PDB file of C-alpha atoms in Angstrom:
ATOM      1  CA  MET P   1     135.180 105.396  86.237  1.00 60.00           C
ATOM      2  CA  PRO P   2     135.205 109.204  86.026  1.00 65.00           C
ATOM      3  CA  GLU P   3     137.448 109.417  89.115  1.00 71.00           C
ATOM      4  CA  ALA P   4     140.251 107.733  87.159  1.00 70.00           C
ATOM      5  CA  VAL P   5     140.230 110.350  84.369  1.00 77.00           C
ATOM      6  CA  GLU P   6     142.714 113.183  84.696  1.00 82.00           C
ATOM      7  CA  ARG P   7     142.254 116.469  82.804  1.00 83.00           C
ATOM      8  CA  TRP P   8     145.219 118.688  82.033  1.00 86.00           C
ATOM      9  CA  SER P   9     145.000 122.145  80.460  1.00 88.00           C
ATOM     10  CA  VAL P  10     146.678 122.588  77.116  1.00 90.00           C
ATOM     11  CA  GLY P  11     148.722 125.424  78.565  1.00 90.00           C
ATOM     12  CA  LEU P  12     150.191 123.167  81.233  1.00 92.00           C
ATOM     13  CA  LEU P  13     150.924 120.357  78.726  1.00 92.00           C
ATOM     14  CA  GLN P  14     152.571 122.906  76.366  1.00 93.00           C
ATOM     15  CA  HIS P  15     154.798 124.071  79.169  1.00 95.00           C
ATOM     16  CA  VAL P  16     155.687 120.672  80.620  1.00 96.00           C
ATOM     17  CA  LEU P  17     155.431 118.237  77.759  1.00 95.00           C
ATOM     18  CA  PRO P  18     155.330 120.153  74.443  1.00 96.00           C
ATOM     19  CA  ARG P  19     156.237 117.192  72.203  1.00 97.00           C
ATOM     20  CA  HIS P  20     153.663 114.987  73.862  1.00 96.00           C
ATOM     21  CA  LEU P  21     151.056 117.709  73.202  1.00 95.00           C
ATOM     22  CA  GLN P  22     151.989 117.771  69.501  1.00 96.00           C
ATOM     23  CA  ILE P  23     151.512 113.976  69.338  1.00 97.00           C
ATOM     24  CA  ILE P  24     148.184 114.207  71.177  1.00 95.00           C
ATOM     25  CA  PHE P  25     146.956 116.842  68.660  1.00 96.00           C
ATOM     26  CA  GLU P  26     148.088 114.658  65.707  1.00 98.00           C
ATOM     27  CA  ILE P  27     146.305 111.600  67.159  1.00 98.00           C
ATOM     28  CA  ASN P  28     143.174 113.692  67.813  1.00 96.00           C
ATOM     29  CA  LEU P  29     143.234 115.063  64.244  1.00 97.00           C
ATOM     30  CA  ARG P  30     143.454 111.643  62.686  1.00 98.00           C
ATOM     31  CA  HIS P  31     140.809 110.271  64.972  1.00 98.00           C
ATOM     32  CA  LEU P  32     138.407 113.126  64.223  1.00 97.00           C
ATOM     33  CA  GLN P  33     139.023 112.729  60.464  1.00 98.00           C
ATOM     34  CA  GLU P  34     137.904 109.119  60.720  1.00 98.00           C
ATOM     35  CA  VAL P  35     134.859 110.068  62.752  1.00 98.00           C
ATOM     36  CA  ALA P  36     133.941 112.845  60.273  1.00 98.00           C
ATOM     37  CA  ALA P  37     134.236 110.479  57.345  1.00 98.00           C
ATOM     38  CA  ARG P  38     131.944 107.957  59.037  1.00 98.00           C
ATOM     39  CA  TYR P  39     129.429 110.579  60.332  1.00 97.00           C
ATOM     40  CA  PRO P  40     129.532 113.578  57.962  1.00 97.00           C
ATOM     41  CA  GLY P  41     128.124 116.785  59.463  1.00 94.00           C
ATOM     42  CA  ASP P  42     127.648 115.341  62.946  1.00 96.00           C
ATOM     43  CA  TRP P  43     129.457 118.123  64.797  1.00 95.00           C
ATOM     44  CA  GLY P  44     128.103 117.027  68.200  1.00 95.00           C
ATOM     45  CA  ARG P  45     129.674 113.587  67.776  1.00 96.00           C
ATOM     46  CA  LEU P  46     133.003 115.174  66.795  1.00 95.00           C
ATOM     47  CA  ARG P  47     132.900 117.379  69.877  1.00 93.00           C
ATOM     48  CA  ASP P  48     131.985 114.430  72.135  1.00 93.00           C
ATOM     49  CA  LEU P  49     134.645 112.116  70.729  1.00 95.00           C
ATOM     50  CA  SER P  50     137.517 114.635  70.619  1.00 94.00           C
ATOM     51  CA  ILE P  51     140.478 113.897  72.895  1.00 90.00           C
ATOM     52  CA  VAL P  52     140.942 117.661  73.397  1.00 90.00           C
ATOM     53  CA  GLU P  53     138.035 119.631  74.860  1.00 84.00           C
ATOM     54  CA  GLU P  54     137.308 122.788  72.937  1.00 70.00           C
ATOM     55  CA  ASP P  55     134.827 124.407  75.375  1.00 62.00           C
ATOM     56  CA  GLY P  56     136.495 127.419  77.004  1.00 55.00           C
ATOM     57  CA  GLU P  57     140.109 126.679  77.784  1.00 56.00           C
ATOM     58  CA  LYS P  58     141.380 123.671  75.905  1.00 57.00           C
ATOM     59  CA  ARG P  59     141.891 120.581  78.071  1.00 53.00           C
TER      60      ARG P  59
END
């Protein structure tokens, strides 16, 4: 259900909920470390499975 997914810019989260953003980054880091361990060198998979979008402005 794509209509149920909200996307917030990192800048907005940093301004409104800075501690939450730190936690999101930590969760994302741990998640991506597990993905990288399971699929070494699969950068596309890492990009696709990241909680934080890295294309252009972070979201």
